Coordinates of C-alpha atoms in Angstrom, one line a residue:
M96 CA 70.7 12.7 -10.1
D97 CA 73.1 15.6 -10.0
G98 CA 71.7 19.1 -10.2
R99 CA 72.6 21.8 -12.6
R100 CA 76.3 22.9 -12.4
T101 CA 76.9 26.6 -12.7
W102 CA 79.8 26.8 -15.2
Q103 CA 80.2 28.6 -18.6
P104 CA 82.2 26.5 -21.1
P105 CA 84.8 28.5 -23.0
R106 CA 84.6 29.0 -26.7
P107 CA 87.2 27.2 -28.8
V108 CA 90.1 29.4 -29.6
V109 CA 92.9 26.9 -30.3
R110 CA 93.2 25.1 -33.6
G111 CA 94.7 21.8 -34.1
R112 CA 94.1 18.1 -34.5
A113 CA 93.1 15.6 -31.8
D114 CA 94.8 12.3 -31.2
H115 CA 93.8 10.4 -34.4
T116 CA 94.1 7.0 -32.7
A117 CA 91.1 7.9 -30.5
I118 CA 88.7 9.2 -33.2
V119 CA 86.6 6.5 -34.7
G120 CA 84.1 8.8 -36.4
C121 CA 83.6 12.5 -37.1
E122 CA 81.0 14.2 -39.2
L123 CA 79.5 17.7 -39.6
Y124 CA 75.7 17.6 -40.1
V125 CA 73.7 20.5 -41.5
D126 CA 69.9 20.0 -41.6
G127 CA 70.4 16.3 -41.1
V128 CA 72.9 15.8 -44.0
A129 CA 76.5 15.0 -43.5
V130 CA 78.4 17.8 -45.3
E131 CA 81.8 16.9 -44.0
S132 CA 83.3 13.6 -42.9
P133 CA 86.9 14.1 -42.2
G134 CA 87.2 11.1 -40.0
P135 CA 90.3 10.6 -37.8
A136 CA 92.1 13.4 -39.6
A137 CA 89.7 16.1 -38.4
D138 CA 90.4 19.7 -37.6
L139 CA 88.0 19.7 -34.6
A140 CA 88.2 23.4 -33.8
G141 CA 87.5 24.4 -37.4
L142 CA 84.7 21.9 -37.7
Y143 CA 83.0 23.0 -34.5
E144 CA 83.2 26.7 -35.5
R145 CA 81.5 25.9 -38.8
A146 CA 78.8 24.1 -36.9
C147 CA 78.2 27.1 -34.7
E148 CA 77.9 29.3 -37.7
H149 CA 74.9 27.4 -39.2
E150 CA 71.6 27.0 -37.5
G151 CA 70.6 23.3 -37.4
A152 CA 74.2 22.1 -37.7
F153 CA 76.1 19.9 -35.3
V154 CA 79.3 17.8 -35.0
W155 CA 79.1 14.1 -34.1
L156 CA 82.5 13.1 -32.7
G157 CA 83.1 9.4 -31.8
L158 CA 86.0 8.4 -29.5
H159 CA 87.1 5.0 -28.4
E160 CA 89.1 4.7 -25.2
P161 CA 90.9 8.1 -25.7
T162 CA 94.1 8.9 -23.8
E163 CA 94.1 11.7 -21.3
A164 CA 96.0 14.0 -23.7
A165 CA 93.4 13.3 -26.5
L166 CA 90.5 13.8 -24.2
T167 CA 92.0 17.1 -22.8
R168 CA 92.4 18.3 -26.4
V169 CA 88.8 17.5 -27.2
A170 CA 87.7 19.2 -23.9
E171 CA 89.5 22.4 -24.9
V172 CA 87.9 22.5 -28.4
F173 CA 84.3 21.8 -27.2
G174 CA 84.5 23.5 -23.8
L175 CA 83.8 20.4 -21.7
H176 CA 83.7 20.7 -18.0
P177 CA 86.9 19.3 -16.3
L178 CA 84.8 17.3 -13.8
A179 CA 83.1 15.4 -16.6
V180 CA 86.4 14.8 -18.3
E181 CA 87.8 13.5 -15.0
D182 CA 84.8 11.1 -14.7
I183 CA 85.7 9.6 -18.1
L184 CA 89.3 8.9 -17.0
H185 CA 87.9 6.7 -14.2
R186 CA 86.9 3.5 -16.0
E187 CA 84.2 2.5 -13.5
Q188 CA 81.5 5.0 -13.4
R189 CA 77.9 5.0 -12.2
V190 CA 75.1 5.5 -14.7
K191 CA 74.0 9.2 -14.5
I192 CA 73.1 12.4 -16.3
E193 CA 74.5 15.8 -15.3
R194 CA 74.1 19.3 -16.7
Y195 CA 76.7 22.0 -17.0
E196 CA 74.8 25.0 -18.3
D197 CA 73.9 24.1 -21.9
V198 CA 76.1 20.9 -22.0
F199 CA 74.8 17.6 -20.8
F200 CA 76.9 14.7 -19.7
L201 CA 75.3 11.2 -19.8
V202 CA 76.9 7.9 -18.7
V203 CA 75.2 4.6 -19.7
R204 CA 76.3 1.0 -19.5
A205 CA 76.0 -1.1 -22.6
A206 CA 75.6 -4.8 -22.5
Q207 CA 76.2 -7.7 -24.8
Y208 CA 75.2 -11.4 -24.7
V209 CA 78.1 -13.8 -24.9
E210 CA 77.2 -16.9 -26.8
H211 CA 78.0 -20.2 -25.0
E212 CA 77.1 -23.9 -25.3
R213 CA 76.1 -24.4 -21.7
V214 CA 76.3 -22.5 -18.4
T215 CA 79.4 -23.6 -16.4
A216 CA 80.8 -22.3 -13.1
T217 CA 83.1 -19.9 -15.0
S218 CA 80.9 -18.9 -18.0
E219 CA 80.8 -15.3 -19.1
I220 CA 77.2 -14.7 -20.2
V221 CA 77.0 -10.9 -20.2
S222 CA 79.7 -8.5 -21.1
T223 CA 79.3 -4.8 -20.3
G224 CA 81.1 -1.5 -21.2
F225 CA 80.5 2.2 -20.7
V226 CA 79.3 4.7 -23.2
R227 CA 79.7 8.4 -22.2
L228 CA 78.0 11.2 -24.1
F229 CA 78.5 14.9 -24.2
V230 CA 75.6 16.8 -25.7
G231 CA 75.7 20.5 -26.5
P232 CA 73.7 22.8 -28.8
N233 CA 76.1 22.1 -31.8
F234 CA 77.8 18.9 -30.9
V235 CA 77.4 15.4 -29.6
I236 CA 80.5 13.4 -28.4
T237 CA 80.4 9.7 -27.8
V238 CA 83.2 8.0 -25.8
R239 CA 83.2 4.2 -25.7
Q240 CA 85.0 1.9 -23.4
G241 CA 85.7 -1.7 -24.5
T242 CA 84.2 -3.5 -27.5
V243 CA 80.6 -3.5 -26.3
M244 CA 78.1 -1.6 -28.5
E245 CA 79.9 -0.4 -31.6
L246 CA 78.4 2.7 -33.1
S247 CA 79.7 2.6 -36.6
S248 CA 76.6 0.8 -37.9
L249 CA 74.3 3.2 -36.0
R250 CA 76.1 6.1 -37.5
A251 CA 75.6 4.6 -41.0
D252 CA 71.9 4.0 -40.3
L253 CA 71.3 7.5 -39.0
S254 CA 73.2 9.1 -41.9
R255 CA 70.4 7.7 -44.2
D256 CA 67.7 9.3 -42.0
A257 CA 68.1 13.1 -42.6
R258 CA 64.7 13.7 -41.0
A259 CA 65.8 12.3 -37.7
L260 CA 69.2 14.0 -37.7
A261 CA 67.6 17.3 -38.6
Q262 CA 66.3 17.4 -35.0
G263 CA 69.8 18.0 -33.8
P264 CA 72.3 16.3 -31.4
W265 CA 69.6 14.8 -29.3
S266 CA 68.5 12.7 -32.2
V267 CA 71.8 10.9 -31.9
V268 CA 71.3 10.4 -28.1
H269 CA 67.9 9.0 -28.7
A270 CA 69.2 6.5 -31.3
I271 CA 72.0 5.4 -29.0
L272 CA 69.6 4.9 -26.0
D273 CA 67.1 3.2 -28.3
R274 CA 69.6 0.7 -29.5
L275 CA 71.0 0.2 -26.0
V276 CA 67.5 -0.6 -24.6
D277 CA 66.8 -2.9 -27.6
A278 CA 70.0 -4.8 -26.7
Y279 CA 68.8 -5.1 -23.1
V280 CA 65.5 -6.7 -24.3
D281 CA 67.4 -9.1 -26.6
I282 CA 69.8 -10.1 -23.8
A283 CA 66.8 -10.6 -21.4
A284 CA 65.3 -13.0 -23.9
A285 CA 68.5 -15.0 -24.2
L286 CA 68.9 -15.1 -20.4
Q287 CA 65.4 -16.3 -20.1
L288 CA 66.3 -19.3 -22.2
D289 CA 69.4 -20.0 -20.1
I290 CA 67.3 -19.8 -16.9
E291 CA 64.6 -22.1 -18.2
L292 CA 67.2 -24.7 -19.2
T293 CA 68.8 -24.4 -15.8
E294 CA 65.5 -24.7 -14.1
A295 CA 64.6 -27.8 -16.0
A296 CA 68.0 -29.4 -15.2
V297 CA 67.7 -28.6 -11.5
F298 CA 64.4 -30.5 -11.2
A299 CA 65.3 -33.3 -13.6
P300 CA 66.2 -36.7 -12.2
G301 CA 70.0 -37.2 -11.7
T302 CA 70.5 -33.4 -12.1
P303 CA 74.0 -32.5 -13.3
V304 CA 73.6 -28.8 -12.3
T305 CA 75.8 -27.7 -9.4
V306 CA 75.3 -24.8 -7.0
E307 CA 78.3 -23.1 -8.6
Q308 CA 76.6 -23.1 -12.0
V309 CA 73.4 -21.6 -10.6
Y310 CA 75.4 -19.0 -8.7
Q311 CA 77.4 -18.1 -11.8
L312 CA 74.2 -17.5 -13.7
K313 CA 73.0 -15.3 -10.9
R314 CA 76.3 -13.4 -10.8
Q315 CA 76.0 -12.7 -14.5
L316 CA 72.4 -11.5 -14.0
M317 CA 73.6 -9.2 -11.3
K318 CA 76.1 -7.7 -13.8
F319 CA 73.3 -7.2 -16.3
K320 CA 71.1 -5.8 -13.6
A321 CA 73.7 -3.2 -12.8
A322 CA 73.6 -2.0 -16.4
V323 CA 69.8 -2.0 -16.8
L324 CA 68.3 -0.7 -13.6
P325 CA 70.3 2.5 -13.1
L326 CA 69.2 3.8 -16.5
Q327 CA 65.7 4.5 -15.1
R328 CA 66.8 7.7 -13.5
P329 CA 68.4 9.4 -16.6
L330 CA 65.4 8.4 -18.7
A331 CA 63.0 9.8 -16.1
A332 CA 65.0 13.0 -16.1
L333 CA 64.9 13.2 -19.9
T334 CA 61.2 12.7 -20.0
G335 CA 60.3 14.7 -16.9
K336 CA 60.3 18.3 -15.9
Q337 CA 63.9 18.5 -14.8
F338 CA 65.1 19.0 -18.4
A339 CA 61.9 20.5 -19.7
D340 CA 63.8 22.8 -22.1
L341 CA 64.6 19.8 -24.4
P342 CA 62.8 19.7 -27.7
K343 CA 59.2 18.4 -27.2
E344 CA 59.5 15.9 -30.1
I345 CA 62.7 14.4 -28.7
R346 CA 61.1 14.1 -25.3
R347 CA 58.3 12.1 -26.9
Y348 CA 60.9 9.7 -28.4
F349 CA 62.6 9.3 -25.0
S350 CA 59.3 8.4 -23.5
D351 CA 59.0 5.5 -26.0
V352 CA 62.5 4.3 -25.0
A353 CA 61.5 4.5 -21.4
D354 CA 58.5 2.3 -22.0
H355 CA 60.7 -0.4 -23.6
H356 CA 63.2 0.0 -20.8
I357 CA 60.5 -0.7 -18.2
A358 CA 59.8 -4.0 -19.9
A359 CA 63.5 -5.0 -19.6
V360 CA 63.6 -3.9 -16.0
E361 CA 60.6 -6.1 -15.1
Q362 CA 62.2 -9.1 -16.8
V363 CA 65.4 -8.6 -14.9
V364 CA 63.7 -8.3 -11.5
A365 CA 61.7 -11.5 -12.3
F366 CA 64.8 -13.4 -13.3
D367 CA 66.4 -12.4 -10.0
D368 CA 63.5 -13.9 -8.1
V369 CA 63.6 -17.1 -10.2
L370 CA 67.3 -17.6 -9.7
N371 CA 67.0 -17.0 -5.9
A372 CA 64.4 -19.7 -5.8
L373 CA 66.5 -22.0 -8.0
L374 CA 69.5 -21.5 -5.7
Q375 CA 67.5 -22.2 -2.6
A376 CA 66.0 -25.3 -4.3
R377 CA 69.4 -26.7 -5.3
L378 CA 70.7 -26.1 -1.8
A379 CA 67.7 -27.9 -0.4
Q380 CA 68.4 -30.8 -2.8
L381 CA 71.9 -31.0 -1.6
T382 CA 70.7 -31.2 2.0
V383 CA 68.3 -34.0 1.1
E384 CA 71.1 -35.8 -0.8
Q385 CA 73.4 -35.5 2.2
N386 CA 70.7 -36.8 4.5
N387 CA 70.1 -39.8 2.2
D388 CA 73.8 -40.6 2.2
L389 CA 73.9 -40.4 6.0
R390 CA 70.9 -42.8 6.3
K391 CA 72.6 -45.2 3.9
I392 CA 75.8 -45.1 6.0
A393 CA 73.9 -45.6 9.2
S394 CA 71.9 -48.5 7.7
W395 CA 75.1 -50.4 6.6
A396 CA 76.7 -49.7 9.9
A397 CA 73.6 -51.3 11.6
I398 CA 73.9 -54.3 9.4
A399 CA 77.6 -54.6 10.1
A400 CA 77.0 -54.2 13.8
L401 CA 74.7 -57.3 14.0
P402 CA 77.3 -60.0 13.2
T403 CA 79.8 -58.0 15.2
A404 CA 77.6 -58.3 18.3
I405 CA 77.0 -62.0 17.8
A406 CA 80.8 -62.6 17.2
G407 CA 81.5 -60.6 20.4
I408 CA 79.3 -62.9 22.4
Y409 CA 81.1 -66.0 21.2
G410 CA 84.5 -64.4 21.7
M411 CA 84.1 -64.1 25.5
N412 CA 85.9 -67.5 26.0
F413 CA 83.7 -68.9 28.8
T414 CA 84.2 -72.5 29.6
H415 CA 80.6 -73.5 29.8
M416 CA 78.8 -72.3 26.7
P417 CA 76.1 -74.7 25.3
E418 CA 77.0 -74.2 21.7
L419 CA 80.7 -75.1 22.2
T420 CA 79.9 -78.9 22.3
S421 CA 77.2 -78.8 19.6
R422 CA 78.2 -80.4 16.3
Y423 CA 76.2 -77.9 14.3
G424 CA 76.8 -74.9 16.5
Y425 CA 79.2 -73.1 14.1
P426 CA 77.1 -73.3 10.9
T427 CA 74.0 -72.5 12.9
V428 CA 75.5 -69.3 14.2
L429 CA 76.7 -68.4 10.7
L430 CA 73.3 -69.0 9.3
L431 CA 71.8 -66.9 12.1
V432 CA 74.1 -64.0 11.2
L433 CA 73.2 -64.2 7.5
V434 CA 69.5 -64.4 8.2
S435 CA 69.5 -61.6 10.7
A436 CA 71.6 -59.3 8.4
F437 CA 69.2 -60.1 5.4
A438 CA 66.1 -59.4 7.5
L439 CA 67.5 -56.1 8.8
H440 CA 68.5 -55.1 5.2
R441 CA 64.9 -55.8 4.1
V442 CA 63.5 -53.7 6.9
L443 CA 65.7 -50.8 6.2
R444 CA 65.0 -51.0 2.5
R445 CA 61.3 -50.9 3.0
A446 CA 61.8 -47.8 5.2
G447 CA 63.6 -46.1 2.4
W448 CA 67.0 -45.9 4.1
L449 CA 68.6 -48.1 1.4

């Protein structure tokens, strides 16, 4: 968790419009009601100034994969710290929360379950993407990467709940984290079904499950785990004493989100243990199967060695061998070979080698 950064964001002084291709939503809320919804054609500087003029007003700006130029323009208008802007330009980012005076910067990783008929060695089960949030006294900015966790439906739902939005920008942050954690719980339930089916297949007779399939499931779980577990620290900060100046009611809502998140974390940790056990079990099964194959090979080699040994004796070409003058010597030896091979086969079969 990064500590407080000493830096004073500048006030917006430049008017203009941001890159319209990056803006996917923009509203000005006053007392929880959207009074302006300019959308992509927003005059961000003017909108933000109007939000600063009214108590209980804030701007919710939504961006989707903005260019560096568009992000720089937004940073100028809302006074975002350049280090936070630089973090957004790096696609891979750790989950964290930072504070720059009265502006908070939060990075979370959203996840989405990918529907599939069965788990294969190349199945994509979980898809992830980053959501970054800037939260100030009169604005909240959401920056999404990828197609995971669209916020348009969340924006529509919140717009119908003026009581929640009246609590300010942090109500938007709570709604996003709440939906994020709910998605974690749903994905965990779907993964549990995949793991249960894989577990049943591993221990079923004639199992078709390969080590690669089990490992792919574990790899996808690791991707999901990388999204779920790091969120514990930001939630702990939002509910703890580190950010004690947050509204008390909002902190209570974050505590509820943290409780749901703990349930998802416990499931993910349990899944990891189960998949480790399944992977070890499948590897043990492969070892047993290889040992069985080696025993079968050794058994048939022993059966083949018996007539070979008898034939080797009669191939020594000595002049005085009793069976050479016997009328029934040849069929007798053949019968002896067959009976000996059959007897050895029965012995090995009873021992479980065949």
